Coordinates of C-alpha atoms in Angstrom, one line a residue:
M55 CA 15.0 -35.1 17.1
N56 CA 11.6 -36.8 17.0
R57 CA 10.3 -37.0 13.5
G58 CA 7.2 -39.1 14.3
S59 CA 6.5 -41.7 11.8
V60 CA 8.4 -40.2 8.9
P61 CA 10.6 -42.9 7.3
P62 CA 14.3 -42.3 7.6
A63 CA 14.8 -42.7 3.8
L64 CA 12.2 -40.1 3.2
V65 CA 13.8 -37.7 5.6
I66 CA 17.1 -38.1 3.9
A67 CA 15.7 -37.6 0.4
L68 CA 13.9 -34.4 1.5
L69 CA 17.0 -33.2 3.1
M70 CA 19.0 -33.8 -0.1
L71 CA 16.3 -32.3 -2.4
A72 CA 16.0 -29.1 -0.2
A73 CA 19.8 -28.8 -0.1
C74 CA 20.2 -28.9 -3.7
S75 CA 17.5 -26.1 -4.1
G76 CA 19.3 -23.9 -1.6
S77 CA 15.8 -22.9 -0.5
D78 CA 14.5 -21.6 2.9
E79 CA 13.7 -25.3 3.7
A80 CA 17.2 -26.3 3.0
R81 CA 18.6 -23.8 5.4
L82 CA 16.1 -24.3 8.0
R83 CA 16.8 -28.1 8.0
T84 CA 20.5 -27.4 8.1
E85 CA 20.2 -25.0 11.0
L86 CA 17.9 -27.3 12.9
K87 CA 20.6 -30.1 12.9
T88 CA 22.7 -27.8 15.2
W89 CA 19.9 -27.6 17.8
A90 CA 19.4 -31.4 18.1
G91 CA 19.1 -32.3 21.7
T92 CA 18.8 -28.7 23.0
P93 CA 16.6 -28.7 26.2
Y94 CA 13.8 -26.3 26.9
A95 CA 14.4 -23.5 29.4
E96 CA 11.8 -21.0 30.3
R97 CA 14.1 -17.9 29.8
G98 CA 16.8 -19.5 27.9
T99 CA 18.3 -18.1 24.8
T100 CA 21.2 -20.5 24.1
R101 CA 21.8 -24.2 22.9
K102 CA 22.2 -25.0 26.6
G103 CA 18.5 -24.3 27.0
I104 CA 16.1 -22.1 25.1
S105 CA 12.5 -20.8 25.4
N106 CA 9.7 -21.4 22.7
A107 CA 9.9 -17.9 21.2
A108 CA 13.6 -17.4 21.5
F109 CA 14.1 -20.6 19.6
V110 CA 12.1 -19.4 16.7
R111 CA 13.8 -16.0 16.7
E112 CA 17.3 -17.7 16.7
V113 CA 16.5 -20.3 13.9
F114 CA 14.9 -17.6 11.8
H115 CA 17.8 -15.2 12.2
N116 CA 20.5 -18.0 11.5
A117 CA 18.5 -19.7 8.6
I118 CA 16.8 -16.8 7.0
G119 CA 19.0 -13.9 7.9
V120 CA 16.2 -11.7 9.2
D121 CA 15.5 -10.7 12.8
V122 CA 12.1 -11.2 14.3
P123 CA 11.0 -9.9 17.8
P124 CA 12.1 -11.9 20.8
T125 CA 8.6 -12.6 22.4
R126 CA 5.6 -14.5 21.2
D127 CA 3.3 -11.6 21.6
E128 CA 5.5 -9.4 19.5
Q129 CA 6.0 -12.2 16.8
Y130 CA 2.2 -12.4 16.8
R131 CA 2.0 -8.8 15.6
T132 CA 4.5 -9.2 12.9
G133 CA 4.4 -10.0 9.2
K134 CA 1.3 -10.9 7.2
L135 CA -1.4 -13.4 8.0
V136 CA -1.1 -16.6 6.0
E137 CA -3.7 -19.4 5.6
R138 CA -2.9 -22.7 7.0
G139 CA -3.1 -24.4 3.6
A140 CA -0.6 -21.9 2.1
L141 CA 2.2 -22.2 4.6
R142 CA 5.8 -21.8 3.4
P143 CA 9.0 -22.7 5.0
G144 CA 10.0 -20.1 7.5
D145 CA 6.3 -19.0 8.3
I146 CA 5.7 -18.7 12.0
V147 CA 3.0 -20.9 13.4
F148 CA 1.1 -20.0 16.6
L149 CA -0.4 -22.5 18.8
E150 CA -3.0 -22.3 21.6
G151 CA -3.5 -24.9 24.3
Q152 CA -6.4 -25.9 26.5
G153 CA -7.5 -23.7 29.3
F154 CA -9.4 -20.5 29.8
G155 CA -8.2 -16.9 29.5
P156 CA -4.8 -16.2 31.1
F157 CA -4.5 -20.0 32.0
R158 CA -4.5 -21.1 28.5
S159 CA -1.1 -22.0 27.1
H160 CA 0.4 -20.4 24.0
S161 CA 3.4 -21.4 22.0
V162 CA 5.0 -20.7 18.7
A163 CA 6.8 -22.8 16.1
I164 CA 8.6 -22.4 12.8
F165 CA 7.2 -24.2 9.7
V166 CA 9.9 -26.2 7.9
G167 CA 8.0 -27.6 5.0
H168 CA 6.3 -30.8 4.1
D169 CA 3.8 -30.6 6.9
E170 CA 6.6 -30.3 9.5
M171 CA 7.4 -27.6 12.1
A172 CA 10.1 -27.1 14.6
I173 CA 9.3 -26.2 18.3
A174 CA 10.8 -26.2 21.5
T175 CA 8.6 -28.0 24.0
K176 CA 8.9 -28.5 27.8
E177 CA 8.8 -32.2 27.6
A178 CA 10.9 -32.8 24.6
G179 CA 13.1 -29.8 24.1
V180 CA 13.8 -28.9 20.4
T181 CA 11.8 -31.2 18.3
V182 CA 10.2 -31.5 14.7
V183 CA 6.6 -32.6 14.6
R184 CA 3.9 -32.9 12.0
L185 CA 1.3 -30.1 11.9
T186 CA -1.3 -32.7 11.0
E187 CA -0.8 -34.7 14.1
P188 CA -4.0 -34.7 16.3
R189 CA -2.2 -32.8 19.1
W190 CA -0.7 -30.0 17.1
S191 CA -3.6 -29.7 14.6
A192 CA -6.1 -29.1 17.5
M193 CA -3.7 -26.5 18.9
Y194 CA -3.2 -24.5 15.6
E195 CA -4.3 -21.0 16.0
T196 CA -2.8 -18.8 13.1
A197 CA 0.3 -18.3 11.2
R198 CA 2.4 -15.2 9.9
H199 CA 4.7 -14.8 7.0
I200 CA 7.7 -12.6 7.8
P201 CA 9.1 -10.6 4.8
R202 CA 12.7 -11.6 3.9
D203 CA 13.7 -8.1 2.6
S204 CA 12.4 -4.6 1.9
A205 CA 11.3 -5.5 -1.6
E206 CA 9.0 -8.4 -0.2
A207 CA 7.8 -6.1 2.5
A208 CA 6.6 -3.6 -0.1
A209 CA 3.6 -3.9 -2.1
P210 CA 4.1 -5.8 -5.5
A211 CA 4.8 -3.8 -8.5
L212 CA 1.4 -4.1 -10.2
D213 CA 1.4 -2.5 -13.7
A214 CA -1.8 -0.4 -13.7
A215 CA -1.3 0.2 -17.5
K216 CA -2.1 -3.5 -18.2
Y217 CA -5.5 -3.3 -16.7
G218 CA -6.6 -0.4 -19.0
A219 CA -10.0 0.7 -18.0
N220 CA -10.7 -2.4 -15.9
R221 CA -10.3 -0.9 -12.5
G222 CA -12.2 -3.7 -11.0
A223 CA -9.5 -6.1 -12.0
L224 CA -6.9 -3.9 -10.7
L225 CA -8.9 -3.4 -7.4
R226 CA -9.1 -7.2 -6.8
D227 CA -5.4 -7.8 -7.4
I228 CA -4.5 -4.9 -5.1
A229 CA -6.9 -6.4 -2.5
K230 CA -5.2 -9.8 -2.9
A231 CA -1.8 -8.2 -2.5
W232 CA -2.8 -6.6 0.8
T233 CA -4.6 -9.6 2.2
G234 CA -3.1 -10.8 5.4
T235 CA -1.7 -7.4 6.3
L236 CA -2.2 -7.0 10.0
Y237 CA -4.5 -4.4 11.4
R238 CA -2.8 -1.5 13.3
D239 CA -4.5 1.7 14.5
N240 CA -3.5 4.5 12.3
G241 CA -1.1 2.2 10.2
T242 CA -0.5 3.1 6.6
T243 CA 2.0 0.4 5.5
F244 CA 2.5 -3.4 4.9
D245 CA 3.7 -3.6 8.4
G246 CA 0.1 -2.7 9.6
I247 CA -2.7 -0.7 8.3
G248 CA -5.9 0.8 9.9
N249 CA -9.4 0.3 8.6
F250 CA -10.0 3.8 7.2
E251 CA -6.4 4.1 6.0
Y252 CA -6.8 1.0 4.0
V253 CA -9.9 2.1 2.2
R254 CA -8.2 5.6 1.4
A255 CA -5.2 3.8 0.1
I256 CA -7.0 1.4 -2.4
Y257 CA -9.4 4.1 -3.4
E258 CA -6.6 6.3 -4.6
A259 CA -5.0 3.2 -6.2
I260 CA -7.9 2.7 -8.5
N261 CA -9.2 6.2 -9.0
D262 CA -6.0 8.5 -9.2
Q263 CA -7.9 10.7 -6.6
E264 CA -7.6 11.1 -2.9
L265 CA -10.3 10.2 -0.6
E266 CA -10.2 12.1 2.7
G267 CA -12.1 11.6 5.9
T268 CA -13.6 8.6 7.6
P269 CA -16.7 6.5 7.4
A270 CA -18.5 9.2 9.4
T271 CA -17.9 11.6 6.5
W272 CA -18.1 8.9 3.6
V273 CA -21.7 8.1 4.7
K274 CA -22.7 11.5 3.7
M275 CA -20.7 11.8 0.3
G276 CA -21.6 10.6 -3.1
S277 CA -24.7 8.6 -3.6
A278 CA -26.4 5.7 -1.8
V279 CA -26.2 2.4 -3.7
K280 CA -28.6 -0.6 -3.2
R281 CA -26.8 -3.9 -2.6
E282 CA -28.0 -5.4 -5.8
D283 CA -26.6 -2.5 -7.8
L284 CA -22.9 -2.5 -6.2
Q285 CA -20.0 -2.0 -8.6
P286 CA -16.4 -2.5 -7.8
G287 CA -15.0 0.6 -6.0
D288 CA -18.3 1.3 -4.1
I289 CA -17.6 1.9 -0.3
I290 CA -19.2 -0.6 2.0
L291 CA -20.1 0.9 5.4
Y292 CA -20.8 -1.5 8.3
Q293 CA -21.3 -1.4 12.0
A294 CA -18.2 -1.6 14.2
V295 CA -17.9 -4.1 17.0
G296 CA -16.9 -3.9 20.7
L297 CA -17.0 -0.5 22.3
S298 CA -17.1 1.2 19.0
A299 CA -20.5 -0.3 18.4
I300 CA -21.9 1.3 21.6
F301 CA -21.2 4.7 20.2
G302 CA -22.6 3.8 16.6
R303 CA -19.3 4.0 14.9
L304 CA -18.8 2.8 11.3
H305 CA -16.1 0.8 9.7
A306 CA -15.6 0.5 6.0
G307 CA -14.5 -1.5 3.1
M308 CA -14.6 -1.6 -0.7
Y309 CA -16.7 -3.7 -2.9
V310 CA -14.6 -5.8 -5.3
G311 CA -17.4 -7.7 -7.2
N312 CA -18.9 -11.1 -7.1
G313 CA -20.6 -10.3 -3.7
E314 CA -17.3 -9.6 -1.9
F315 CA -15.7 -6.7 -0.4
T316 CA -12.1 -6.1 0.9
H317 CA -11.5 -4.5 4.3
C318 CA -9.0 -4.5 7.2
V319 CA -10.8 -6.1 10.2
K320 CA -10.0 -4.4 13.5
G321 CA -8.0 -6.8 15.6
A322 CA -7.1 -9.1 12.6
A323 CA -5.9 -8.4 9.2
V324 CA -6.9 -7.3 5.6
T325 CA -9.2 -9.9 4.1
I326 CA -11.8 -10.3 1.3
S327 CA -15.3 -11.2 2.9
K328 CA -18.6 -12.1 1.5
L329 CA -21.3 -9.7 2.0
D330 CA -23.7 -12.7 2.5
D331 CA -21.6 -14.1 5.3
P332 CA -23.9 -13.9 8.4
R333 CA -21.5 -11.7 10.4
W334 CA -21.2 -9.1 7.6
K335 CA -24.7 -9.3 6.5
T336 CA -25.8 -8.4 10.0
A337 CA -23.2 -5.6 10.3
F338 CA -23.9 -4.1 6.8
R339 CA -25.4 -0.5 7.1
S340 CA -25.1 1.1 3.7
A341 CA -22.9 1.6 0.6
R342 CA -21.9 4.8 -1.2
R343 CA -20.6 5.6 -4.6
I344 CA -18.3 8.6 -4.2
D345 CA -17.9 10.1 -7.6
Q346 CA -14.3 11.1 -8.6
T347 CA -15.9 14.4 -10.1
E348 CA -17.0 15.3 -6.7
L349 CA -13.6 14.8 -5.2
A350 CA -12.0 16.6 -8.2
A351 CA -14.2 19.6 -7.5
L352 CA -13.2 19.5 -3.8
H353 CA -9.5 19.4 -4.7
E354 CA -9.9 22.2 -7.3
T355 CA -11.1 24.6 -4.6
R356 CA -8.0 24.1 -2.7
P357 CA -5.5 25.2 -5.3
E358 CA -7.2 28.6 -5.6
R359 CA -6.9 29.1 -1.8
V360 CA -3.4 27.8 -1.8
V361 CA -2.2 30.1 -4.7
A362 CA -4.0 33.1 -3.4
D363 CA -2.4 32.5 0.1
A364 CA 1.0 32.0 -1.6
R365 CA 0.6 35.3 -3.7
S366 CA -0.5 37.1 -0.5
A367 CA 2.4 35.7 1.4
A368 CA 4.8 36.8 -1.3
T369 CA 3.4 40.3 -1.5
A370 CA 3.4 40.7 2.3
S371 CA 7.0 39.4 2.5
A372 CA 8.0 42.1 -0.2
T373 CA 6.2 44.7 1.6
I374 CA 7.1 44.1 5.2
G375 CA 10.5 43.0 4.4
K376 CA 10.6 39.7 6.4
A377 CA 9.5 36.1 5.7
T378 CA 5.8 35.1 6.1
P379 CA 5.1 31.6 7.2
A380 CA 3.8 29.4 4.3
P381 CA 0.0 28.8 4.5
T382 CA -1.3 25.6 5.7
I383 CA -4.5 23.6 5.2
P384 CA -6.1 22.8 8.6
A385 CA -6.5 19.4 9.7
I386 CA -4.9 17.8 6.6
K387 CA -1.5 16.1 7.0
A388 CA 0.3 16.8 3.8
T389 CA 3.6 17.7 2.2
P390 CA 4.6 21.3 3.2
L391 CA 3.4 23.8 0.6
V392 CA 6.1 24.9 -1.8
P393 CA 4.8 28.1 -3.4
M394 CA 6.6 29.4 -6.5
P395 CA 9.1 32.2 -5.9
P396 CA 7.4 35.8 -6.1
A397 CA 9.4 36.5 -9.3
A398 CA 8.1 33.5 -11.0
L399 CA 4.5 34.2 -10.2
G400 CA 4.6 37.4 -12.2
A401 CA 7.5 36.6 -14.6
P402 CA 7.0 37.5 -18.3
E403 CA 6.4 34.8 -20.9
S404 CA 9.4 33.6 -22.8
E405 CA 9.3 32.4 -26.4
T406 CA 9.5 28.8 -25.2
E407 CA 6.6 29.3 -22.9
R408 CA 4.5 30.8 -25.5
R409 CA 5.1 27.9 -27.8
L410 CA 4.3 25.4 -25.2
R411 CA 1.2 27.0 -23.9
S412 CA -0.1 27.3 -27.5
V413 CA 0.3 23.5 -28.0
T414 CA -1.3 22.8 -24.6
E415 CA -4.2 25.1 -25.4
S416 CA -4.8 23.3 -28.8
W417 CA -5.2 20.0 -26.7
R418 CA -7.1 21.4 -23.7
G419 CA -10.2 19.4 -22.9
T420 CA -9.0 16.3 -24.7
P421 CA -10.1 13.3 -22.4
Y422 CA -7.6 11.2 -20.8
K423 CA -7.2 7.6 -22.2
L424 CA -4.7 5.2 -21.0
G425 CA -2.7 4.4 -24.1
G426 CA -4.2 6.9 -26.2
N427 CA -2.3 9.5 -28.2
G428 CA -4.8 11.4 -30.2
K429 CA -7.6 14.0 -29.9
S430 CA -10.2 11.3 -29.0
G431 CA -8.1 10.5 -25.9
I432 CA -4.5 10.7 -24.6
D433 CA -2.5 9.7 -21.6
C434 CA 0.0 11.8 -19.7
S435 CA 3.3 10.6 -21.4
A436 CA 1.8 10.8 -24.8
F437 CA 0.6 14.4 -24.2
S438 CA 4.3 15.4 -23.0
R439 CA 5.5 13.8 -26.3
V440 CA 3.0 15.9 -28.3
V441 CA 4.0 19.0 -26.4
Y442 CA 7.7 18.4 -27.0
K443 CA 7.3 17.5 -30.6
D444 CA 5.1 20.4 -31.7
G445 CA 6.5 23.0 -29.3
L446 CA 10.2 22.2 -29.2
A447 CA 10.8 19.8 -32.1
I448 CA 12.1 17.2 -29.8
D449 CA 11.2 13.5 -29.8
L450 CA 10.5 11.8 -26.4
P451 CA 10.3 8.1 -25.7
R452 CA 6.7 6.8 -25.0
T453 CA 6.5 6.1 -21.3
A454 CA 6.7 8.3 -18.3
A455 CA 9.4 5.8 -16.8
E456 CA 11.5 6.3 -19.9
Q457 CA 11.2 10.1 -19.8
E458 CA 12.1 10.2 -16.2
L459 CA 15.6 9.0 -17.2
L460 CA 16.3 11.7 -19.7
G461 CA 18.2 14.9 -19.3
T462 CA 19.5 16.3 -15.9
P463 CA 17.7 16.7 -12.6
I464 CA 16.4 20.2 -11.8
A465 CA 15.6 21.5 -8.3
R466 CA 12.1 22.6 -8.0
Q467 CA 12.9 26.3 -7.3
N468 CA 14.9 26.4 -10.6
L469 CA 12.2 25.2 -12.9
R470 CA 12.0 26.8 -16.4
A471 CA 9.4 26.4 -19.2
G472 CA 10.0 23.1 -20.9
D473 CA 11.1 21.0 -17.9
L474 CA 9.6 17.7 -17.4
V475 CA 7.7 17.5 -14.1
F476 CA 7.1 14.1 -12.5
F477 CA 4.6 12.8 -9.8
R478 CA 3.6 9.6 -8.1
T479 CA -0.2 9.4 -8.3
Q480 CA -1.9 6.1 -7.9
G481 CA -1.1 5.0 -4.3
M482 CA -1.2 1.5 -3.2
G483 CA -0.4 2.4 0.4
P484 CA 2.9 4.2 0.5
F485 CA 4.7 1.7 -1.7
F486 CA 3.1 1.3 -5.1
K487 CA 3.1 4.5 -7.0
S488 CA 2.4 5.0 -10.7
R489 CA 4.5 7.7 -12.6
H490 CA 2.7 10.7 -14.0
V491 CA 4.4 13.5 -16.1
G492 CA 3.6 16.9 -17.2
V493 CA 5.5 19.8 -18.9
Y494 CA 6.2 22.8 -16.8
L495 CA 4.9 26.0 -18.6
G496 CA 6.3 28.7 -16.4
G497 CA 4.6 30.8 -13.8
G498 CA 4.0 27.9 -11.5
E499 CA 1.9 26.0 -13.9
F500 CA 2.3 22.8 -15.9
G501 CA 0.3 21.1 -18.8
Q502 CA -0.7 17.6 -18.3
S503 CA -3.4 15.0 -19.3
S504 CA -5.0 14.3 -16.0
G505 CA -6.8 11.0 -15.2
S506 CA -9.9 12.9 -14.0
K507 CA -9.9 16.0 -16.2
G508 CA -8.1 15.3 -19.4
V509 CA -5.6 17.8 -20.9
T510 CA -5.5 20.7 -18.6
V511 CA -3.2 23.4 -17.0
S512 CA -2.6 22.9 -13.2
R513 CA -0.8 24.7 -10.5
L514 CA 2.4 23.0 -9.2
D515 CA 1.8 24.3 -5.7
S516 CA -1.9 23.1 -5.6
Y517 CA -3.0 21.2 -2.7
Y518 CA -3.2 17.9 -4.7
W519 CA 0.1 18.1 -7.1
N520 CA 2.2 19.7 -4.4
K521 CA 2.0 16.4 -2.4
K522 CA 2.5 14.3 -5.5
Y523 CA 5.5 16.0 -7.0
V524 CA 8.8 14.0 -6.9
A525 CA 11.3 15.4 -9.5
A526 CA 11.9 17.4 -12.6
R527 CA 14.2 16.9 -15.7
R528 CA 15.7 19.3 -18.2
L529 CA 16.2 18.3 -21.7
T530 CA 16.6 21.8 -23.4
A531 CA 18.4 25.0 -22.8
S532 CA 15.2 26.9 -22.6

């Protein structure tokens, strides 16, 4: 292999250092030794001759233990965008030669570490070169980081509780975690996410409230905000580019503070951009502050329709003697509605239920406060502790995560008053979900301290909570 001007002694030292660490670099350099002298072949896939993209695929599989797509174009649409100055061993580097349009050459390499990358070239076969050499530096286009496992592919486990009321700080860290995720039409995951979907995901992550619709509907929601009055969480609406611009379509992002906003750029990736950058300053159209209260009111109208429809369906089923299809919410993709059984809807109160409802009522209206445990403010797990202590004389641990490990799991259709019900509420995409807990009161209702309403009684089969429900646990023989 050609190592350019790298002194042999330095190469040996680097190899020994990498081997001792058991790092990706060590495994890559060990694997590359087995490819020494392999010639280039346009469609080759073996050590007798191998193509550019196939070489990257084989080395990545053998050294890292993860499969990547076989072609350059597919590899280009894989993983997360990574800045040149932040390259790590195993990152895939994309290179672009001279020429115009379809006549321009494209190749791909694998970053080894210490400014070196391995590539299969027509003139030299498999070789290791320095990225900073003029030829390769001029050809550099972009790079992707390929997740090593499902844990790395998922969003990082940010602990929302540590941020307290500072949702701006949480928002910026969430934006940083998403940065580099490739744009994908209608995508919702770290494998690729769309422009609208990204805004919805991070809005819910910091507000514990769903944001439906698209920029076309958001531009009419909430209140207009002047650029000088922007606050973290405000939605930025800007003119789309390309064919979408002809039709006056808007794209969206979210303001993160300090003159910056996060968005998923069509054709590129999630990034944090400056509003004063000429491109975005020209594209900027407006900003909206969509109040959680407005969304909460919207969601609160749905439970009434859902419950009414569920009761009507149960009545009709009993009257006609055959099953009635569960009601649906038009134009909304959601978890199928799970209405409570007819018997539960009209079941008489038990003594346990009466005690639990009495405690809940004595706290109703208390505002939500993360970390709070008193009448001036209380969070969800502290409220479930109070209900259990005062209503059932049972001590619960402090956090929802600890409470979710107690007792025995209970199927949703078998719920009884006193069961703990658990939800995933703050959504950083489909991965990062914070725990939320309430106490089932009977009759399809549960008591909780809601982030937007404080202590309240909600329907389990409501539009919002039906989708967030994940489990139930029983600690008593109620």
